[in-house]
Amino acid sequence: MSAMEHERTVDVECPTVWQKALMALKTWARVNSPWVIHFNSGSCNGCDIEILATLTPRYDLERIGVKLQGSPRHADILICTGPVTRQARERLLRTYAQMPEPKFVVAVGSCGLSGGVFHGSYNIVGGIDEVLPVDAYIPGCPPRPEAIIYGVATLLESLKNKQEKG
Amino acid sequence: MESEIKTDNRFVVPIGPQHPALKEPGHFEFDVDGEVVTGASIRLGFVHRGIEKLAEQRNYIQDLYLFERICGICSHIHATAFAVAVEKLAGVVVPPRAQAIRTIVAELERIHSHMLWLGVAAHEGGFDTLFMYSWRDRETVMDLLETIAGNRVNYSANLIGGVKFDIDDSQRDAILRGIDFLDQRARYYLKVVESDETFLGRTRGVGKMTRGEAEILGAVGPTARASGVARDVRLEAPYIGYADYPVVLVLDDRGDLEARFSVRILELFESFRLIREILSRMPKGELSTRVPRRIPEGEIVLRVEAPRGELYYYVKSNGSEMPERVKVRTPSLCNWASVASLAVGHKLADMPMLLAGIDPCFSCNDRLVTLRRQDTAQTMTWEDLRQYGIQYYRGKRVCP
Ligand code: SF4
């Protein structure tokens, strides 16, 4: 009797074939067309113009399906630049909260990683990971557009792998 | 009913601080009456990083890297201003070759900044083709900066007392080739912004600022020069190489957005000419000179011409390794006042273009509108807004 019960519980927890297929489909869609939103929480613009440069003809991030998006409510990936200032902290949290699950955070630039050259100022909270859980870090001051593309591509790759393993 | 709308309701459209396309977060509130803006207020400070205070805790060499990171677009000019100020305090003379290299990098930076602006401003006007074109071509100047400095942004060309790198013959040829290409492209852009009918519809006569207004509002840089104000620090108080290689002022007295476009594009040609001239007769000699770690007591004000206008540095030294006080005033700050007053009377749809016109950039609208009646606040949905709009225009007899 108890063994049967046990079996039943396991049965419920395991996703059915359909659920699995649905999840695979979702991941496939997410990996192939992630929408990103960009938030500047106190950067010097250096990182921001490089992010913008990745969207322009020479680098063209859109060819791997990435689209820069205006509203956090439609975005999958939050790309953050700069150290987090006390003023921008609330806004950053609010933007993150408005994004639908599952969501990923990419920190771009030395500042986003640790506060960088501004570390120790009275108005700086620190790097992005003081405020939000960060999934990918892209170092550099600023990182080259190639580095940013590589960072995003690695994040997408890891999503795919997780799906295949799970 | 019409007067009721006008007197009782302050209809505020908030914009920012997070917006999709670009850069600095700023928060704007526009009071609108239908489509027309009746008042504007600006809140800045989201990216306040306390740089001036930080500078007091670091020595001069560390500060050079800190000031370079005030702005990623005009990084070189910030570092130059600080380095020149400290050199003057220390009383050292920088070798002419170093000054020439500083000038070349400053002009390359101006080219990159103006092209970046051209793209962004075109994007705000809904002309994305021009945005993509100018950013594609901008990669040429980014490559040049990378070849000579090793980094695309924050090139770190300056030392206190000189520059870090030389420009050799092969680099010189690369620069000349690059600017020949850009010269050709800039001619095309000039043709586009002065002849494309749809684009002219967004720029001609929009945001007109007369010369008197520009002077009263304290506009600087290309924004002022597009209103006919002859204001350029490179001529008024030549620094680094500008005394040996004078620039020619680009002026336009139309004062509208179109003028701001053409002034900036014409300044590109001026930068090309200047770079060619410097490269054709580069002084020979050392790249840097020794500067003591402790800077003698004193204070100094230094002005330089950043791509966006006059940049002002004040440095006070107390004889130690660290500055006692540094004050920086950036050109964008001077130009905000002009936006706040220009906005009034224009359509809401022109706001992004007007804002981009002075060169900080921005676009999106928050999709939520708050209606303020004296002290009560009320939130409206899009449907309510639509109904409100229909009622309003019925009152105005614009539509049946
Ligand atoms: S990492 Fe460098 S380029 Fe990026 S925001 Fe910080 S200082 Fe600017």
Coordinates of C-alpha atoms and ligand atoms in Angstrom, one line a residue:
Chain A
M1 CA 0.0 0.0 0.0
S2 CA 2.6 2.5 1.0
A3 CA 4.7 1.5 -2.0
M4 CA 1.8 2.2 -4.2
E5 CA 1.3 5.6 -2.6
H6 CA 4.9 6.3 -3.2
E7 CA 4.6 5.5 -6.8
R8 CA 1.7 7.7 -7.2
T9 CA 3.6 10.7 -5.7
V10 CA 6.4 10.2 -8.1
D11 CA 3.9 10.0 -10.9
V12 CA 2.6 13.4 -10.1
E13 CA 5.9 15.1 -9.9
C14 CA 7.3 13.8 -13.2
P15 CA 6.2 16.0 -16.1
T16 CA 4.2 14.2 -18.7
V17 CA 5.4 13.8 -22.2
W18 CA 3.3 16.7 -23.2
Q19 CA 4.6 19.0 -20.5
K20 CA 8.1 18.0 -21.5
A21 CA 7.4 18.8 -25.1
L22 CA 5.9 22.1 -24.1
M23 CA 8.9 23.0 -22.0
A24 CA 11.2 22.1 -24.8
L25 CA 9.2 24.2 -27.2
K26 CA 9.3 27.2 -24.8
T27 CA 13.1 26.9 -24.3
W28 CA 13.5 26.6 -28.1
A29 CA 11.5 29.8 -28.6
R30 CA 13.3 31.6 -25.8
V31 CA 16.8 30.6 -27.0
N32 CA 16.0 31.6 -30.6
S33 CA 14.5 34.9 -30.0
P34 CA 15.4 36.5 -26.6
W35 CA 14.2 40.0 -26.1
V36 CA 16.5 42.2 -24.1
I37 CA 16.0 45.3 -22.2
H38 CA 18.8 47.6 -21.4
F39 CA 19.1 49.5 -18.1
N40 CA 21.7 52.1 -17.2
S41 CA 22.0 52.3 -13.5
G42 CA 24.8 54.8 -13.4
S43 CA 27.2 54.0 -16.1
C44 CA 29.4 56.4 -18.0
N45 CA 27.7 55.6 -21.4
G46 CA 30.8 53.8 -22.6
C47 CA 29.1 50.4 -22.1
D48 CA 25.8 51.7 -23.4
I49 CA 27.2 52.8 -26.7
E50 CA 28.9 49.5 -27.2
I51 CA 25.7 47.7 -26.5
L52 CA 24.0 49.9 -29.1
A53 CA 26.9 49.2 -31.5
T54 CA 26.1 45.5 -31.2
L55 CA 22.8 46.2 -32.8
T56 CA 24.1 48.1 -35.8
P57 CA 25.2 46.7 -39.1
R58 CA 28.8 45.7 -38.3
Y59 CA 27.9 43.4 -35.4
D60 CA 24.2 42.9 -35.8
L61 CA 23.1 41.1 -32.8
E62 CA 19.6 40.7 -34.3
R63 CA 20.9 38.0 -36.6
I64 CA 20.9 35.6 -33.6
G65 CA 17.3 36.6 -32.8
V66 CA 18.0 39.2 -30.1
K67 CA 15.8 42.2 -30.1
L68 CA 16.2 45.3 -28.0
Q69 CA 12.9 46.0 -26.3
G70 CA 11.5 49.0 -24.7
S71 CA 9.2 47.6 -22.1
P72 CA 10.4 45.4 -19.2
R73 CA 7.1 43.5 -19.5
H74 CA 8.1 41.9 -22.8
A75 CA 11.7 41.2 -22.0
D76 CA 13.5 38.0 -21.2
I77 CA 17.0 39.4 -20.5
L78 CA 17.9 42.5 -18.5
I79 CA 21.3 43.9 -19.7
C80 CA 22.6 46.2 -17.0
T81 CA 25.5 48.6 -17.3
G82 CA 27.2 50.7 -14.7
P83 CA 27.5 50.7 -11.0
V84 CA 24.2 50.9 -9.1
T85 CA 23.7 54.4 -7.7
R86 CA 21.4 55.0 -4.8
Q87 CA 19.0 56.8 -7.0
A88 CA 18.8 54.2 -9.7
R89 CA 18.5 51.2 -7.2
E90 CA 14.7 51.4 -6.8
R91 CA 14.2 51.8 -10.5
L92 CA 16.4 48.8 -11.2
L93 CA 14.5 46.7 -8.8
R94 CA 11.2 47.8 -10.2
T95 CA 12.3 47.1 -13.8
Y96 CA 13.4 43.6 -12.7
A97 CA 10.1 43.0 -10.9
Q98 CA 8.1 43.9 -14.0
M99 CA 9.8 41.3 -16.1
P100 CA 7.9 38.0 -16.6
E101 CA 9.5 34.8 -15.4
P102 CA 11.9 33.2 -16.3
K103 CA 14.2 36.2 -16.5
F104 CA 17.9 36.5 -16.8
V105 CA 20.3 39.3 -15.9
V106 CA 23.5 40.2 -17.7
A107 CA 26.0 42.6 -16.1
V108 CA 28.1 44.4 -18.6
G109 CA 31.4 46.2 -17.9
S110 CA 33.8 46.5 -14.9
C111 CA 31.4 48.8 -13.2
G112 CA 28.5 46.4 -13.4
L113 CA 30.7 43.7 -12.0
S114 CA 32.1 45.4 -9.0
G115 CA 31.5 49.2 -9.1
G116 CA 34.8 49.5 -11.1
V117 CA 36.5 52.8 -11.0
F118 CA 33.7 54.3 -8.9
H119 CA 34.0 51.7 -6.1
G120 CA 33.9 53.4 -2.7
S121 CA 31.8 56.4 -3.6
Y122 CA 29.1 57.6 -1.1
N123 CA 26.4 57.3 -3.8
I124 CA 27.3 53.8 -5.1
V125 CA 25.7 50.7 -3.8
G126 CA 28.1 48.5 -5.7
G127 CA 28.0 46.1 -8.7
I128 CA 24.7 44.8 -10.2
D129 CA 24.9 41.6 -8.1
E130 CA 24.5 43.6 -4.9
V131 CA 21.0 44.2 -6.0
L132 CA 19.9 41.5 -8.4
P133 CA 20.9 37.9 -9.1
V134 CA 23.2 38.0 -12.1
D135 CA 23.4 35.1 -14.6
A136 CA 26.3 36.3 -16.8
Y137 CA 29.1 38.7 -16.3
I138 CA 30.9 40.5 -19.2
P139 CA 34.1 42.2 -18.1
G140 CA 35.8 45.0 -19.8
C141 CA 35.8 48.8 -19.7
P142 CA 33.9 48.8 -21.9
P143 CA 33.7 45.2 -23.3
R144 CA 34.0 45.1 -27.1
P145 CA 30.8 44.4 -29.0
E146 CA 32.1 41.0 -29.8
A147 CA 32.5 40.3 -26.1
I148 CA 28.9 41.3 -25.4
I149 CA 27.7 39.1 -28.2
Y150 CA 29.7 36.2 -26.8
G151 CA 28.3 36.8 -23.4
V152 CA 24.8 36.7 -24.5
A153 CA 25.4 33.7 -26.8
T154 CA 27.0 31.8 -23.9
L155 CA 24.0 32.5 -21.7
L156 CA 21.6 31.2 -24.4
E157 CA 23.8 28.2 -24.9
S158 CA 23.7 27.4 -21.2
L159 CA 19.9 27.6 -21.3
K160 CA 19.8 25.1 -24.1
N161 CA 22.2 22.7 -22.3
K162 CA 20.2 22.9 -19.1
Q163 CA 17.1 22.0 -21.0
E164 CA 18.8 19.0 -22.7
K165 CA 20.2 17.7 -19.4
G166 CA 17.0 18.3 -17.4
Chain B
M1 CA -15.8 72.4 -21.3
E2 CA -12.7 73.4 -23.1
S3 CA -11.7 75.9 -20.6
E4 CA -12.3 73.4 -17.8
I5 CA -9.8 71.1 -19.4
K6 CA -7.3 73.9 -19.7
T7 CA -7.6 75.3 -16.2
D8 CA -8.4 72.4 -14.0
N9 CA -6.3 69.6 -15.4
R10 CA -2.7 69.6 -15.5
F11 CA -2.2 66.7 -17.8
V12 CA 1.3 65.3 -17.3
V13 CA 3.1 62.8 -19.5
P14 CA 6.1 61.3 -17.6
I15 CA 9.0 60.1 -19.6
G16 CA 11.9 58.1 -18.3
P17 CA 14.1 57.4 -16.4
Q18 CA 14.4 54.0 -18.1
H19 CA 14.0 54.2 -21.8
P20 CA 14.7 51.6 -24.5
A21 CA 17.2 53.0 -26.9
L22 CA 19.8 54.8 -25.0
K23 CA 22.0 56.1 -22.4
E24 CA 21.6 58.5 -19.5
P25 CA 18.5 58.0 -17.4
G26 CA 16.7 61.3 -16.9
H27 CA 13.1 61.9 -15.9
F28 CA 11.0 64.4 -17.8
E29 CA 7.5 65.6 -17.2
F30 CA 5.6 67.3 -19.9
D31 CA 2.4 69.1 -19.3
V32 CA 0.3 68.7 -22.4
D33 CA -2.9 70.2 -23.7
G34 CA -4.0 67.7 -26.3
E35 CA -1.0 67.3 -28.4
V36 CA 0.7 70.5 -27.5
V37 CA 3.2 70.8 -24.7
T38 CA 2.5 73.6 -22.2
G39 CA 5.2 73.1 -19.7
A40 CA 8.2 70.9 -19.1
S41 CA 10.2 69.9 -16.1
I42 CA 13.4 67.8 -15.8
R43 CA 14.7 65.7 -13.1
L44 CA 18.3 64.5 -13.4
G45 CA 20.7 62.8 -11.1
F46 CA 20.0 59.1 -11.6
V47 CA 23.6 58.5 -12.6
H48 CA 25.2 60.7 -9.9
R49 CA 28.3 58.8 -8.9
G50 CA 30.0 61.2 -6.6
I51 CA 33.0 61.6 -8.8
E52 CA 34.1 64.9 -7.5
K53 CA 34.2 63.6 -3.9
L54 CA 36.0 60.4 -5.0
A55 CA 38.6 62.5 -6.8
E56 CA 39.6 64.1 -3.5
Q57 CA 40.5 60.7 -2.1
R58 CA 42.8 59.6 -4.9
N59 CA 46.0 61.0 -6.3
Y60 CA 46.3 62.9 -9.5
I61 CA 47.2 59.9 -11.6
Q62 CA 44.3 57.8 -10.4
D63 CA 42.0 60.8 -10.9
L64 CA 43.0 60.9 -14.6
Y65 CA 41.3 57.5 -15.1
L66 CA 38.4 58.5 -13.0
F67 CA 37.6 61.7 -15.0
E68 CA 38.0 59.8 -18.2
R69 CA 35.0 57.8 -17.1
I70 CA 32.7 60.7 -16.5
C71 CA 31.4 60.1 -19.9
G72 CA 32.2 57.3 -22.3
I73 CA 31.4 59.4 -25.4
C74 CA 33.7 62.3 -24.7
S75 CA 36.2 60.5 -22.4
H76 CA 39.3 61.9 -24.0
I77 CA 38.3 65.6 -23.6
H78 CA 37.6 65.1 -19.9
A79 CA 41.0 63.5 -19.3
T80 CA 42.6 66.2 -21.4
A81 CA 41.0 69.0 -19.5
F82 CA 42.1 67.5 -16.2
A83 CA 45.7 66.8 -17.4
V84 CA 46.1 70.3 -18.9
A85 CA 44.9 71.9 -15.7
V86 CA 47.3 69.8 -13.5
E87 CA 50.2 70.5 -15.9
K88 CA 49.5 74.2 -15.7
L89 CA 49.4 74.0 -11.9
A90 CA 52.7 72.1 -11.9
G91 CA 54.2 74.6 -14.3
V92 CA 55.4 72.0 -16.8
V93 CA 55.5 72.4 -20.5
V94 CA 54.2 69.5 -22.6
P95 CA 56.2 68.7 -25.7
P96 CA 54.4 69.9 -28.9
R97 CA 54.2 66.4 -30.4
A98 CA 52.2 65.3 -27.4
Q99 CA 49.9 68.3 -27.9
A100 CA 49.4 67.5 -31.5
I101 CA 48.5 63.9 -30.7
R102 CA 46.0 65.0 -28.1
T103 CA 44.4 67.3 -30.7
I104 CA 44.2 64.5 -33.2
V105 CA 42.5 62.2 -30.7
A106 CA 40.2 65.0 -29.6
E107 CA 39.1 65.6 -33.2
L108 CA 38.6 61.9 -33.9
E109 CA 36.5 61.8 -30.8
R110 CA 34.5 64.7 -32.1
I111 CA 33.9 62.8 -35.3
H112 CA 32.8 59.7 -33.4
S113 CA 30.5 61.7 -31.2
H114 CA 28.9 63.7 -33.9
M115 CA 28.2 60.6 -36.0
L116 CA 26.8 58.9 -33.0
W117 CA 24.6 61.8 -32.5
L118 CA 23.5 62.0 -36.1
G119 CA 22.4 58.4 -35.9
V120 CA 20.6 58.8 -32.6
A121 CA 18.8 62.0 -33.6
A122 CA 17.7 60.4 -36.9
H123 CA 16.4 57.4 -34.9
E124 CA 14.3 59.7 -32.7
G125 CA 12.9 61.2 -35.9
G126 CA 11.9 57.7 -37.1
F127 CA 14.6 57.7 -39.8
D128 CA 16.2 54.4 -38.9
T129 CA 18.0 54.0 -42.2
L130 CA 20.1 57.0 -41.5
F131 CA 20.7 55.6 -38.0
M132 CA 22.1 52.4 -39.3
Y133 CA 24.1 54.1 -42.0
S134 CA 25.8 56.5 -39.7
W135 CA 26.6 53.9 -37.1
R136 CA 28.0 51.6 -39.7
D137 CA 30.3 54.4 -40.9
R138 CA 31.1 55.4 -37.3
E139 CA 32.8 52.0 -37.0
T140 CA 35.5 53.4 -39.3
V141 CA 36.5 56.0 -36.8
M142 CA 36.2 53.5 -33.9
D143 CA 38.7 51.3 -35.8
L144 CA 41.0 54.3 -36.1
L145 CA 40.9 55.0 -32.4
E146 CA 41.5 51.4 -31.7
T147 CA 44.5 51.2 -34.0
I148 CA 46.2 54.2 -32.4
A149 CA 45.0 53.7 -28.8
G150 CA 44.2 50.1 -28.3
N151 CA 40.7 50.6 -27.1
R152 CA 37.5 51.7 -28.7
V153 CA 36.0 53.8 -25.9
N154 CA 38.0 55.3 -23.0
Y155 CA 41.2 55.4 -25.1
S156 CA 43.3 56.6 -22.2
A157 CA 45.6 58.7 -24.4
N158 CA 46.7 61.1 -21.8
L159 CA 49.3 61.0 -19.1
I160 CA 49.8 64.0 -16.8
G161 CA 52.6 65.5 -18.8
G162 CA 52.0 64.1 -22.2
V163 CA 50.5 61.2 -24.1
K164 CA 51.1 57.4 -24.0
F165 CA 51.4 56.5 -27.6
D166 CA 52.9 57.9 -30.8
I167 CA 51.3 57.9 -34.2
D168 CA 53.6 56.2 -36.7
D169 CA 53.6 56.4 -40.5
S170 CA 51.3 53.4 -41.1
Q171 CA 48.8 54.7 -38.5
R172 CA 49.0 58.0 -40.2
D173 CA 48.1 56.5 -43.5
A174 CA 45.3 54.5 -42.0
I175 CA 43.8 57.7 -40.4
L176 CA 44.1 59.5 -43.8
R177 CA 42.3 56.7 -45.6
G178 CA 39.7 56.5 -42.9
I179 CA 38.8 60.2 -43.0
D180 CA 38.8 60.2 -46.8
F181 CA 36.0 57.6 -46.6
L182 CA 34.2 59.5 -43.9
D183 CA 34.5 62.7 -45.8
Q184 CA 32.6 61.1 -48.7
R185 CA 29.9 59.7 -46.4
A186 CA 29.5 63.0 -44.6
R187 CA 28.8 64.7 -47.9
Y188 CA 26.0 62.2 -48.4
Y189 CA 24.6 62.8 -45.0
L190 CA 24.6 66.6 -45.6
K191 CA 22.6 66.0 -48.7
V192 CA 20.1 63.8 -47.0
V193 CA 19.4 66.1 -44.0
E194 CA 19.0 69.1 -46.3
S195 CA 16.9 67.5 -49.0
D196 CA 14.9 64.6 -47.7
E197 CA 11.3 65.9 -47.6
T198 CA 10.0 63.7 -44.8
F199 CA 13.0 64.4 -42.7
L200 CA 12.8 68.2 -43.3
G201 CA 9.2 68.0 -42.1
R202 CA 10.5 67.0 -38.7
T203 CA 13.3 69.4 -38.6
R204 CA 12.7 72.6 -40.6
G205 CA 11.4 75.4 -38.3
V206 CA 11.1 73.0 -35.3
G207 CA 12.5 74.1 -32.0
K208 CA 13.6 77.5 -33.2
M209 CA 15.9 79.3 -30.9
T210 CA 16.9 82.8 -31.8
R211 CA 20.4 84.1 -31.1
G212 CA 19.2 86.3 -28.2
E213 CA 17.4 83.3 -26.6
A214 CA 20.4 81.1 -27.0
E215 CA 22.5 83.7 -25.3
I216 CA 20.1 84.2 -22.4
L217 CA 19.6 80.5 -21.9
G218 CA 23.3 79.9 -21.9
A219 CA 23.4 77.4 -24.7
V220 CA 26.8 76.1 -25.6
G221 CA 28.5 74.1 -28.3
P222 CA 26.9 73.2 -31.6
T223 CA 23.4 74.0 -30.1
A224 CA 24.5 77.6 -29.7
R225 CA 26.4 77.8 -32.9
A226 CA 23.3 76.6 -34.8
S227 CA 21.6 79.8 -33.4
G228 CA 24.4 82.0 -34.6
V229 CA 26.2 82.4 -31.4
A230 CA 29.9 82.5 -32.1
R231 CA 31.1 80.5 -29.1
D232 CA 33.9 78.0 -29.3
V233 CA 36.6 77.5 -26.7
R234 CA 39.0 76.2 -29.3
L235 CA 39.1 79.7 -30.7
E236 CA 38.4 81.9 -27.6
A237 CA 41.0 80.3 -25.4
P238 CA 43.1 77.8 -27.5
Y239 CA 44.4 74.9 -25.5
I240 CA 46.5 71.9 -26.5
G241 CA 47.2 72.1 -30.2
Y242 CA 44.5 74.6 -31.2
A243 CA 46.7 77.6 -31.1
D244 CA 49.0 76.2 -33.8
Y245 CA 46.2 74.7 -35.8
P246 CA 43.3 77.0 -35.6
V247 CA 39.8 75.8 -36.4
V248 CA 37.3 77.7 -38.5
L249 CA 34.0 78.4 -36.8
V250 CA 30.9 76.8 -38.3
L251 CA 27.9 79.1 -37.8
D252 CA 24.3 79.0 -38.8
D253 CA 21.7 81.5 -37.9
R254 CA 18.5 79.5 -38.6
G255 CA 18.4 78.2 -35.1
D256 CA 16.1 75.3 -35.8
L257 CA 16.7 71.6 -35.7
E258 CA 17.7 71.5 -39.3
A259 CA 20.5 74.0 -38.5
R260 CA 21.6 71.8 -35.6
F261 CA 21.9 68.9 -38.0
S262 CA 23.9 70.8 -40.6
V263 CA 26.1 72.6 -38.1
R264 CA 27.2 69.2 -36.7
I265 CA 27.8 67.7 -40.1
L266 CA 29.8 70.7 -41.2
E267 CA 31.8 70.4 -38.1
L268 CA 32.8 67.0 -39.3
F269 CA 34.4 68.5 -42.3
E270 CA 36.2 70.9 -40.2
S271 CA 37.6 68.1 -38.0
F272 CA 38.7 66.2 -41.2
R273 CA 40.5 69.2 -42.4
L274 CA 42.2 69.8 -39.0
I275 CA 43.3 66.2 -38.7
R276 CA 44.8 66.3 -42.2
E277 CA 46.6 69.5 -41.5
I278 CA 48.1 68.3 -38.2
L279 CA 49.2 65.0 -39.8
S280 CA 50.9 66.8 -42.7
R281 CA 53.1 68.8 -40.3
M282 CA 53.5 66.9 -37.1
P283 CA 56.1 68.4 -34.8
K284 CA 58.9 66.0 -33.9
G285 CA 60.1 65.2 -30.4
E286 CA 59.3 63.7 -27.1
L287 CA 55.9 62.3 -26.1
S288 CA 55.9 63.2 -22.4
T289 CA 57.7 65.1 -19.7
R290 CA 58.2 64.4 -16.0
V291 CA 55.7 65.9 -13.6
P292 CA 56.2 65.8 -9.9
R293 CA 53.8 63.6 -7.9
R294 CA 53.1 66.5 -5.5
I295 CA 51.5 69.4 -7.3
P296 CA 52.3 72.9 -6.0
E297 CA 49.5 74.7 -4.2
G298 CA 47.2 76.7 -6.4
E299 CA 43.9 76.8 -8.2
I300 CA 43.0 76.9 -11.8
V301 CA 40.0 77.2 -14.1
L302 CA 40.2 75.4 -17.5
R303 CA 37.8 75.4 -20.3
V304 CA 37.8 73.1 -23.3
E305 CA 35.5 72.5 -26.1
A306 CA 33.9 69.0 -25.8
P307 CA 31.9 67.7 -28.7
R308 CA 28.8 69.0 -27.0
G309 CA 30.1 72.4 -26.0
E310 CA 32.1 74.1 -23.4
L311 CA 33.4 71.9 -20.6
Y312 CA 34.6 73.6 -17.5
Y313 CA 37.1 72.3 -15.0
Y314 CA 38.2 73.9 -11.7
V315 CA 41.1 72.2 -9.9
K316 CA 42.4 73.3 -6.5
S317 CA 45.6 71.9 -5.2
N318 CA 46.9 72.0 -1.6
G319 CA 50.4 70.9 -2.3
S320 CA 49.8 67.2 -1.7
E321 CA 49.4 64.2 -4.0
M322 CA 45.7 64.6 -4.1
P323 CA 43.6 67.5 -5.3
E324 CA 41.7 69.4 -2.6
R325 CA 38.7 70.1 -4.8
V326 CA 37.7 69.5 -8.4
K327 CA 34.6 70.9 -10.0
V328 CA 33.4 69.8 -13.4
R329 CA 30.6 71.4 -15.3
T330 CA 29.6 69.5 -18.4
P331 CA 28.0 71.1 -21.6
S332 CA 24.8 69.1 -21.5
L333 CA 23.9 70.7 -18.2
C334 CA 24.1 74.1 -19.8
N335 CA 21.8 73.1 -22.6
W336 CA 19.0 71.6 -20.5
A337 CA 17.5 75.0 -19.9
S338 CA 17.1 75.6 -23.6
V339 CA 15.1 72.3 -23.9
A340 CA 12.8 73.2 -21.0
S341 CA 11.9 76.4 -22.6
L342 CA 11.9 75.3 -26.3
A343 CA 9.5 72.5 -25.5
V344 CA 6.6 74.8 -24.8
G345 CA 4.3 75.1 -27.7
H346 CA 5.5 72.1 -29.6
K347 CA 3.8 68.8 -30.2
L348 CA 4.6 65.9 -27.9
A349 CA 5.8 64.0 -30.9
D350 CA 8.5 66.5 -31.4
M351 CA 9.9 66.2 -27.9
P352 CA 12.4 63.3 -28.6
M353 CA 13.8 65.2 -31.6
L354 CA 14.1 68.4 -29.5
L355 CA 15.8 66.6 -26.7
A356 CA 18.1 64.8 -29.1
G357 CA 18.8 68.1 -30.8
I358 CA 21.0 69.2 -27.9
D359 CA 22.6 65.8 -27.9
P360 CA 21.7 64.0 -24.7
C361 CA 19.4 61.4 -26.1
F362 CA 16.3 59.5 -25.3
S363 CA 13.1 58.2 -26.5
C364 CA 10.4 56.2 -24.8
N365 CA 7.2 57.2 -23.2
D366 CA 6.0 55.6 -20.0
R367 CA 2.7 53.9 -20.8
L368 CA 0.9 55.3 -17.8
V369 CA -0.5 58.7 -17.4
T370 CA -1.4 60.5 -14.2
L371 CA -3.8 63.3 -14.1
R372 CA -3.3 65.8 -11.4
R373 CA -6.2 67.8 -10.2
Q374 CA -4.8 70.1 -7.6
D375 CA -4.0 67.6 -4.8
T376 CA -5.7 64.4 -6.0
A377 CA -4.0 62.1 -8.3
Q378 CA -5.9 59.8 -10.6
T379 CA -4.6 57.1 -12.9
M380 CA -6.2 56.6 -16.3
T381 CA -6.1 53.5 -18.4
W382 CA -5.6 53.7 -22.1
E383 CA -9.3 53.3 -22.7
D384 CA -10.1 56.2 -20.4
L385 CA -7.5 58.2 -22.2
R386 CA -8.9 57.4 -25.6
Q387 CA -12.4 58.5 -24.5
Y388 CA -10.9 61.6 -23.0
G389 CA -9.2 62.3 -26.3
I390 CA -12.4 61.8 -28.3
Q391 CA -14.3 64.1 -25.9
Y392 CA -11.5 66.7 -26.1
Y393 CA -11.3 66.9 -29.8
R394 CA -15.1 67.0 -30.1
G395 CA -15.0 70.0 -27.9
K396 CA -12.4 71.5 -30.2
R397 CA -14.5 70.5 -33.3
V398 CA -11.4 69.0 -34.9
C399 CA -13.1 65.8 -35.8
P400 CA -16.8 65.2 -36.3
Ligands
SF4_1 S1 32.8 49.6 -17.3 FE1 33.9 51.4 -18.1 S2 32.8 51.9 -20.0 FE2 31.5 50.6 -18.8 S3 30.2 52.1 -17.6 FE3 32.0 51.5 -16.3 S4 33.5 53.1 -16.7 FE4 32.0 53.2 -18.3

